[in-house]
Amino acid sequence: MERFTGSFTQQEPIPDEGIAAALEVMRHGRLHRYNTAAGEAGETALLEQEFAAFTGARFCLAVASGGYALGCALRACGLQGGEPVLTNAFTLAPVPGAIAAAGGQPVFVEITADLVLDFADLEAKARETGARLLLLSHMRGHVCDMEALMALCARLGLTVIEDCAHTMGAEWNGLPSGRHGAVACYSTQTYKHMNSGEGGLIVTDDDALAAKMVLLSGSYMLYGKHPAAPAPEVFVDLRLDTPNVSGRMDNLRAAVLRPQIPLLTDRRARWAALYQMMEAGLQGIPGLRLIPRPEGEAYMGSSFQFLLPDWEPARIVGFLSAAIARGVELKWFGAADPVAFTSRYPHWRYAGVQSCPETDRILAGLVDMRLPLTFTPDDAAQIARILREEALRAGQAEIAADAPALAPQVQ
Ligand SMILES: *Cc1c(COP(=O)(O)O)cnc(C)c1O
């Protein structure tokens, strides 16, 4: 039996240009973003300019993490204590965490079997709670119909903040992900699409939101050192009313990130090759549902999901352990107790008891896998072969258990 020996958590090295730039920052010692020599912009300011250009946004702010970016956007949108914030019932823990940390009340919205927001439930919960804000999570890179969503949000009076932790570099109908909502937040943590260990980026076209976020991030009165921020006069009225919630990025991380921006498009193509190899290898397995990818979505295939709808938990556990024994590290969003990043909304008890039965049903069969760029298409093909064998084996075991007489060939 073949066994996969690659590591699901090993990322690619930092590009040589980033290593050289980081060494340069350490040699001159000006790591703090506002510690610049005469005539020097600083790596962080340059990163902001370059990422704004990459997304086509007017403004960009670099911050300490993706989670910080979400909280900063929520605060800039005027989130009040106890105010409801709508968000996907299927997302990662830092999303409801950012809402709670900023004083909001997460309200979970159902997802569909395609892992995107359910618009009917969004409308119902928006009306029920009177929420003003939607923190839209493009969880695992699955993007909903953005034109339809934005039309619905306009009708409901919802301001949209996009969580693009899994869609940095992706596009929807030709528009970079993060360009539909009022604000978009990205993470540059190691497991995302650009790697600086920790870090976050925020983009917006809105003058007042951009200025508030610069002030919130801890700019003191040095907002003049932000070439990707609005003109100084926008800050005048805001600067004494906006708290400093310190969360800046530093020049060392920015130096590591800048050379990765031009690599995102190539990374998207390389991820697509891995992703499509997985898709092809898992096609047509009875009882295993692949997630359809809409035509207009240019996705970043940095992770892969499939559904085992209505499988008994014991059978899923059997399948997962067989895959893990053969070196394929799968994660399951249906386990009673969260493992690593697989916590789901009922585990976030601080948000109060909420019920999303459709999401419960979907997550009960949701399997997730990372696809680092250190894998080759041959690796992806081997992983798919192993999963196909084990899924078919688990299926046969089920048939045998249900009706032994009909499957005499199965021992
Ligand atoms: C990683 C992640 C975040 C938070 O990013 P950090 O940089 O780790 O704080 C937010 N949302 C999603 C969906 C993520 O995966």
Coordinates of N, CA, C and O in Angstrom, one line a residue, residues 79-198:
L79 N -18.6 50.1 15.4 CA -19.2 49.1 16.2 C -19.4 49.5 17.6 O -18.5 50.0 18.3
Q80 N -20.6 49.4 18.1 CA -20.9 49.7 19.5 C -21.0 48.5 20.4 O -21.2 47.4 19.9
G81 N -20.8 48.7 21.7 CA -20.8 47.6 22.6 C -22.1 46.8 22.5 O -23.2 47.4 22.5
G82 N -22.1 45.5 22.3 CA -23.2 44.6 22.3 C -23.9 44.6 20.9 O -24.9 43.9 20.8
E83 N -23.4 45.4 20.0 CA -24.1 45.4 18.7 C -23.9 44.1 17.9 O -22.9 43.5 17.9
P84 N -25.0 43.6 17.3 CA -24.9 42.4 16.5 C -24.1 42.5 15.3 O -24.2 43.6 14.6
V85 N -23.3 41.6 15.0 CA -22.5 41.5 13.7 C -22.8 40.2 13.1 O -22.5 39.1 13.7
L86 N -23.3 40.2 11.9 CA -23.6 39.0 11.1 C -22.3 38.4 10.6 O -21.5 39.1 10.1
T87 N -22.2 37.1 10.7 CA -21.0 36.4 10.1 C -21.3 35.0 9.7 O -22.3 34.4 10.2
N88 N -20.5 34.4 8.9 CA -20.7 33.0 8.5 C -20.7 32.0 9.7 O -19.7 32.1 10.5
A89 N -21.6 31.1 9.7 CA -21.6 30.1 10.8 C -20.4 29.1 10.6 O -19.9 28.5 11.6
F90 N -19.9 29.0 9.4 CA -18.7 28.3 9.1 C -17.5 29.2 8.8 O -17.5 29.9 7.8
T91 N -16.7 29.4 9.8 CA -15.5 30.3 9.6 C -14.5 29.8 10.6 O -14.7 28.8 11.3
L92 N -13.4 30.5 10.7 CA -12.3 30.2 11.7 C -12.5 31.0 13.0 O -13.0 32.2 12.9
A93 N -12.0 30.5 14.1 CA -12.2 31.1 15.4 C -11.8 32.6 15.5 O -12.4 33.3 16.2
P94 N -10.7 33.1 14.8 CA -10.4 34.5 14.9 C -11.5 35.4 14.4 O -11.5 36.6 14.7
V95 N -12.4 34.9 13.6 CA -13.5 35.8 13.1 C -14.5 36.2 14.2 O -14.6 37.4 14.5
P96 N -15.2 35.2 14.8 CA -16.0 35.6 15.9 C -15.2 36.2 17.1 O -15.7 37.1 17.8
G97 N -14.0 35.8 17.2 CA -13.1 36.3 18.2 C -12.9 37.8 18.0 O -12.9 38.6 19.0
A98 N -12.7 38.2 16.8 CA -12.4 39.7 16.5 C -13.7 40.5 16.8 O -13.6 41.6 17.4
I99 N -14.9 39.9 16.5 CA -16.1 40.6 16.8 C -16.3 40.8 18.3 O -16.6 41.9 18.8
A100 N -16.1 39.7 19.0 CA -16.2 39.7 20.5 C -15.2 40.7 21.1 O -15.5 41.5 22.0
A101 N -13.9 40.7 20.6 CA -12.9 41.5 21.2 C -13.2 43.0 21.0 O -12.9 43.9 21.8
A102 N -13.9 43.3 19.9 CA -14.3 44.7 19.6 C -15.6 45.1 20.3 O -16.1 46.2 20.0
G103 N -16.1 44.2 21.0 CA -17.3 44.5 21.8 C -18.6 44.1 21.2 O -19.7 44.3 21.7
G104 N -18.6 43.4 20.0 CA -19.8 43.1 19.3 C -20.3 41.7 19.7 O -19.7 41.0 20.4
Q105 N -21.5 41.4 19.2 CA -22.1 40.1 19.4 C -22.2 39.4 18.1 O -22.9 39.7 17.2
P106 N -21.4 38.3 17.9 CA -21.5 37.5 16.7 C -22.9 36.9 16.5 O -23.4 36.3 17.4
V107 N -23.4 37.0 15.3 CA -24.7 36.4 14.9 C -24.4 35.5 13.7 O -24.0 36.0 12.7
F108 N -24.5 34.2 13.9 CA -24.1 33.2 12.9 C -25.2 33.0 11.9 O -26.3 32.8 12.2
V109 N -24.7 33.1 10.6 CA -25.6 32.9 9.5 C -25.3 31.6 8.8 O -24.1 31.2 8.6
E110 N -26.3 30.8 8.4 CA -26.2 29.5 7.8 C -25.4 29.6 6.6 O -25.3 30.6 5.9
I111 N -24.7 28.4 6.2 CA -24.0 28.3 5.0 C -24.8 27.3 4.1 O -25.6 26.5 4.6
T112 N -24.4 27.2 2.8 CA -25.0 26.2 1.9 C -24.0 25.1 1.8 O -22.9 25.1 2.3
A113 N -24.5 24.0 1.1 CA -23.6 22.9 0.9 C -22.4 23.2 0.0 O -21.5 22.4 -0.2
D114 N -22.4 24.4 -0.6 CA -21.2 24.9 -1.4 C -20.3 25.7 -0.5 O -19.3 26.3 -1.0
L115 N -20.6 25.7 0.8 CA -19.7 26.3 1.9 C -19.7 27.8 1.8 O -18.8 28.5 2.4
V116 N -20.7 28.4 1.2 CA -20.9 29.9 1.2 C -22.1 30.3 2.0 O -23.0 29.5 2.3
L117 N -22.2 31.6 2.2 CA -23.3 32.2 3.0 C -24.7 31.9 2.4 O -24.8 32.0 1.1
D118 N -25.6 31.6 3.2 CA -27.0 31.3 2.7 C -27.7 32.7 2.8 O -28.0 33.2 3.8
F119 N -28.1 33.1 1.6 CA -28.7 34.5 1.5 C -30.0 34.6 2.2 O -30.4 35.7 2.7
A120 N -30.8 33.6 2.1 CA -32.2 33.6 2.8 C -32.0 33.8 4.3 O -32.7 34.6 4.9
D121 N -31.1 33.0 4.8 CA -30.8 33.1 6.3 C -30.2 34.5 6.6 O -30.5 35.1 7.7
L122 N -29.3 35.0 5.7 CA -28.7 36.3 6.0 C -29.9 37.4 6.1 O -29.9 38.2 7.0
E123 N -30.8 37.3 5.1 CA -31.9 38.3 5.1 C -32.7 38.2 6.4 O -33.0 39.2 7.0
A124 N -33.0 36.9 6.7 CA -33.9 36.7 7.9 C -33.2 37.2 9.2 O -33.8 38.0 10.0
K125 N -31.9 36.9 9.3 CA -31.2 37.3 10.6 C -30.9 38.8 10.6 O -30.9 39.5 11.6
A126 N -30.7 39.4 9.4 CA -30.5 40.9 9.3 C -31.8 41.6 9.8 O -31.7 42.5 10.6
R127 N -32.9 41.1 9.4 CA -34.2 41.7 9.8 C -34.5 41.5 11.3 O -34.9 42.4 12.0
E128 N -34.2 40.2 11.7 CA -34.5 39.8 13.1 C -33.7 40.7 14.1 O -34.1 41.1 15.1
T129 N -32.4 40.9 13.7 CA -31.5 41.5 14.7 C -31.3 43.0 14.4 O -30.8 43.7 15.3
G130 N -31.7 43.5 13.2 CA -31.5 44.9 12.9 C -30.0 45.2 12.7 O -29.6 46.4 12.8
A131 N -29.2 44.2 12.4 CA -27.7 44.4 12.3 C -27.4 45.4 11.2 O -28.1 45.4 10.2
R132 N -26.3 46.1 11.3 CA -25.8 47.0 10.3 C -24.6 46.5 9.6 O -24.2 47.0 8.6
L133 N -23.9 45.5 10.3 CA -22.6 45.0 9.8 C -22.7 43.5 9.4 O -23.2 42.7 10.2
L134 N -22.0 43.2 8.3 CA -21.8 41.8 7.9 C -20.3 41.6 7.8 O -19.6 42.3 7.0
L135 N -19.7 40.7 8.6 CA -18.3 40.3 8.5 C -18.4 39.1 7.6 O -18.6 38.0 8.1
L136 N -18.1 39.2 6.3 CA -18.3 38.1 5.4 C -17.0 37.3 5.3 O -15.9 37.9 4.9
S137 N -17.0 36.1 5.6 CA -15.8 35.3 5.6 C -15.8 34.4 4.4 O -16.6 33.6 4.2
H138 N -14.8 34.6 3.5 CA -14.6 33.8 2.3 C -13.9 32.5 2.8 O -12.8 32.3 2.4
M139 N -14.5 31.8 3.6 CA -13.9 30.7 4.3 C -13.4 29.6 3.3 O -14.1 29.2 2.5
R140 N -12.2 29.2 3.5 CA -11.5 28.2 2.7 C -11.6 28.6 1.2 O -11.5 27.8 0.3
G141 N -11.7 29.9 1.0 CA -11.5 30.4 -0.4 C -12.8 30.3 -1.2 O -12.8 30.6 -2.4
H142 N -13.9 29.9 -0.6 CA -15.2 29.7 -1.4 C -15.9 31.1 -1.3 O -16.2 31.6 -0.3
V143 N -16.1 31.6 -2.5 CA -16.7 33.0 -2.6 C -18.2 32.8 -3.1 O -18.5 32.1 -4.0
C144 N -19.1 33.5 -2.4 CA -20.5 33.5 -2.8 C -20.7 34.4 -4.0 O -19.8 35.1 -4.4
D145 N -21.9 34.4 -4.6 CA -22.2 35.3 -5.7 C -22.1 36.7 -5.2 O -23.1 37.2 -4.6
M146 N -21.0 37.4 -5.5 CA -20.8 38.7 -4.9 C -21.7 39.8 -5.4 O -22.1 40.7 -4.6
E147 N -22.1 39.7 -6.7 CA -23.0 40.8 -7.2 C -24.3 40.7 -6.5 O -24.9 41.7 -6.0
A148 N -24.8 39.4 -6.3 CA -26.1 39.2 -5.7 C -26.0 39.6 -4.2 O -26.9 40.2 -3.6
L149 N -24.9 39.2 -3.6 CA -24.8 39.5 -2.1 C -24.7 41.0 -1.9 O -25.4 41.6 -1.0
M150 N -24.0 41.8 -2.8 CA -23.9 43.2 -2.6 C -25.2 43.9 -2.8 O -25.6 44.9 -2.1
A151 N -26.0 43.4 -3.8 CA -27.3 44.0 -4.0 C -28.2 43.7 -2.8 O -29.0 44.6 -2.3
L152 N -28.2 42.5 -2.2 CA -29.0 42.2 -1.1 C -28.6 43.0 0.1 O -29.4 43.6 0.9
C153 N -27.2 43.2 0.3 CA -26.8 44.0 1.5 C -27.2 45.5 1.3 O -27.5 46.1 2.3
A154 N -27.2 45.9 0.1 CA -27.6 47.3 -0.1 C -29.1 47.5 0.3 O -29.5 48.4 0.9
R155 N -29.9 46.5 -0.1 CA -31.3 46.5 0.2 C -31.5 46.4 1.7 O -32.4 47.0 2.3
L156 N -30.6 45.7 2.4 CA -30.8 45.5 3.9 C -30.0 46.5 4.7 O -30.1 46.5 5.9
G157 N -29.3 47.4 4.0 CA -28.6 48.5 4.7 C -27.4 47.9 5.5 O -27.0 48.5 6.5
L158 N -26.8 46.8 4.9 CA -25.6 46.2 5.6 C -24.3 46.7 5.0 O -24.2 46.7 3.8
T159 N -23.4 47.1 5.9 CA -22.0 47.4 5.5 C -21.3 46.1 5.5 O -21.4 45.4 6.5
V160 N -20.5 45.8 4.4 CA -19.8 44.6 4.3 C -18.3 44.7 4.6 O -17.6 45.5 3.9
I161 N -17.8 44.0 5.6 CA -16.4 43.8 5.8 C -16.0 42.4 5.3 O -16.6 41.5 5.7
E162 N -15.0 42.4 4.4 CA -14.6 41.1 3.8 C -13.4 40.5 4.6 O -12.4 41.2 4.7
D163 N -13.6 39.2 5.0 CA -12.5 38.5 5.6 C -11.8 37.7 4.4 O -12.4 36.7 4.0
C164 N -10.7 38.2 3.9 CA -10.1 37.6 2.7 C -8.8 36.8 3.1 O -7.9 36.7 2.3
A165 N -8.8 36.3 4.4 CA -7.7 35.5 4.8 C -7.4 34.3 3.8 O -6.2 33.9 3.6
H166 N -8.4 33.8 3.2 CA -8.2 32.6 2.3 C -8.4 33.0 0.8 O -8.5 32.2 -0.1
T167 N -8.6 34.3 0.5 CA -8.8 34.7 -0.9 C -7.8 35.8 -1.3 O -8.0 36.5 -2.3
M168 N -6.7 36.0 -0.6 CA -5.7 37.0 -1.0 C -5.2 36.4 -2.4 O -4.7 35.3 -2.4
G169 N -5.3 37.2 -3.4 CA -4.8 36.8 -4.7 C -5.9 36.2 -5.6 O -5.7 35.9 -6.8
A170 N -7.1 36.0 -5.0 CA -8.2 35.4 -5.8 C -9.0 36.5 -6.5 O -8.9 37.7 -6.1
E171 N -9.9 36.1 -7.4 CA -10.7 37.1 -8.1 C -12.1 36.6 -8.2 O -12.3 35.4 -8.3
W172 N -13.1 37.5 -8.2 CA -14.5 37.1 -8.5 C -14.9 37.9 -9.8 O -14.9 39.2 -9.7
N173 N -15.2 37.2 -10.8 CA -15.6 37.9 -12.1 C -14.5 39.0 -12.5 O -14.9 40.1 -12.9
G174 N -13.3 38.7 -12.3 CA -12.2 39.6 -12.7 C -11.8 40.7 -11.7 O -10.9 41.4 -11.9
L175 N -12.6 40.8 -10.6 CA -12.3 41.8 -9.6 C -11.5 41.1 -8.4 O -12.0 40.1 -7.9
P176 N -10.4 41.7 -8.0 CA -9.7 41.1 -6.9 C -10.6 40.9 -5.7 O -11.4 41.8 -5.4
S177 N -10.5 39.8 -5.0 CA -11.3 39.5 -3.8 C -10.9 40.6 -2.8 O -9.7 40.8 -2.5
G178 N -12.0 41.2 -2.2 CA -11.8 42.2 -1.2 C -12.2 43.6 -1.8 O -12.1 44.6 -1.1
R179 N -12.6 43.6 -3.0 CA -13.0 44.9 -3.7 C -14.5 45.1 -3.8 O -14.9 46.1 -4.4
H180 N -15.3 44.3 -3.1 CA -16.7 44.5 -3.2 C -17.2 45.2 -1.9 O -18.1 46.0 -2.0
G181 N -16.7 44.8 -0.8 CA -17.2 45.4 0.5 C -16.6 46.8 0.7 O -15.8 47.3 0.0
A182 N -17.0 47.3 1.9 CA -16.5 48.7 2.3 C -15.0 48.5 2.7 O -14.2 49.5 2.5
V183 N -14.6 47.4 3.3 CA -13.3 47.2 3.8 C -13.0 45.7 3.6 O -13.9 44.9 3.7
A184 N -11.7 45.4 3.3 CA -11.3 44.0 3.2 C -10.0 43.7 4.1 O -9.1 44.6 4.1
C185 N -10.0 42.6 4.7 CA -8.9 42.2 5.6 C -8.2 41.0 5.2 O -8.9 40.0 4.8
Y186 N -6.9 41.0 5.2 CA -6.1 39.8 4.8 C -5.1 39.5 5.9 O -4.8 40.3 6.7
S187 N -4.7 38.2 5.9 CA -3.7 37.8 6.8 C -2.4 37.4 6.1 O -2.5 36.8 5.0
T188 N -1.3 37.7 6.7 CA 0.0 37.2 6.1 C 0.7 36.2 7.1 O 1.9 36.1 7.1
Q189 N -0.1 35.6 7.8 CA 0.4 34.5 8.7 C 0.9 33.4 7.9 O 0.5 33.2 6.7
T190 N 1.8 32.6 8.4 CA 2.5 31.6 7.7 C 1.7 30.7 6.8 O 2.0 30.3 5.7
Y191 N 0.5 30.3 7.3 CA -0.3 29.3 6.5 C -1.2 30.0 5.4 O -2.1 29.3 4.8
K192 N -1.1 31.3 5.2 CA -2.0 31.9 4.2 C -1.2 32.0 2.9 O -0.3 31.2 2.6
H193 N -1.4 33.1 2.1 CA -0.9 33.1 0.8 C 0.4 33.9 0.6 O 1.1 33.8 -0.4
M194 N 0.7 34.8 1.6 CA 2.0 35.4 1.7 C 2.4 35.2 3.1 O 1.6 35.3 4.0
N195 N 3.7 35.0 3.3 CA 4.2 34.5 4.6 C 5.1 35.5 5.3 O 6.2 35.7 4.8
S196 N 4.7 36.1 6.4 CA 5.6 36.9 7.2 C 5.5 36.4 8.7 O 5.8 37.2 9.6
G197 N 5.1 35.2 8.9 CA 5.0 34.7 10.2 C 3.6 35.1 10.8 O 2.7 34.3 11.0
E198 N 3.5 36.4 11.1 CA 2.3 37.0 11.5 C 2.2 38.3 10.7 O 3.2 38.9 10.3

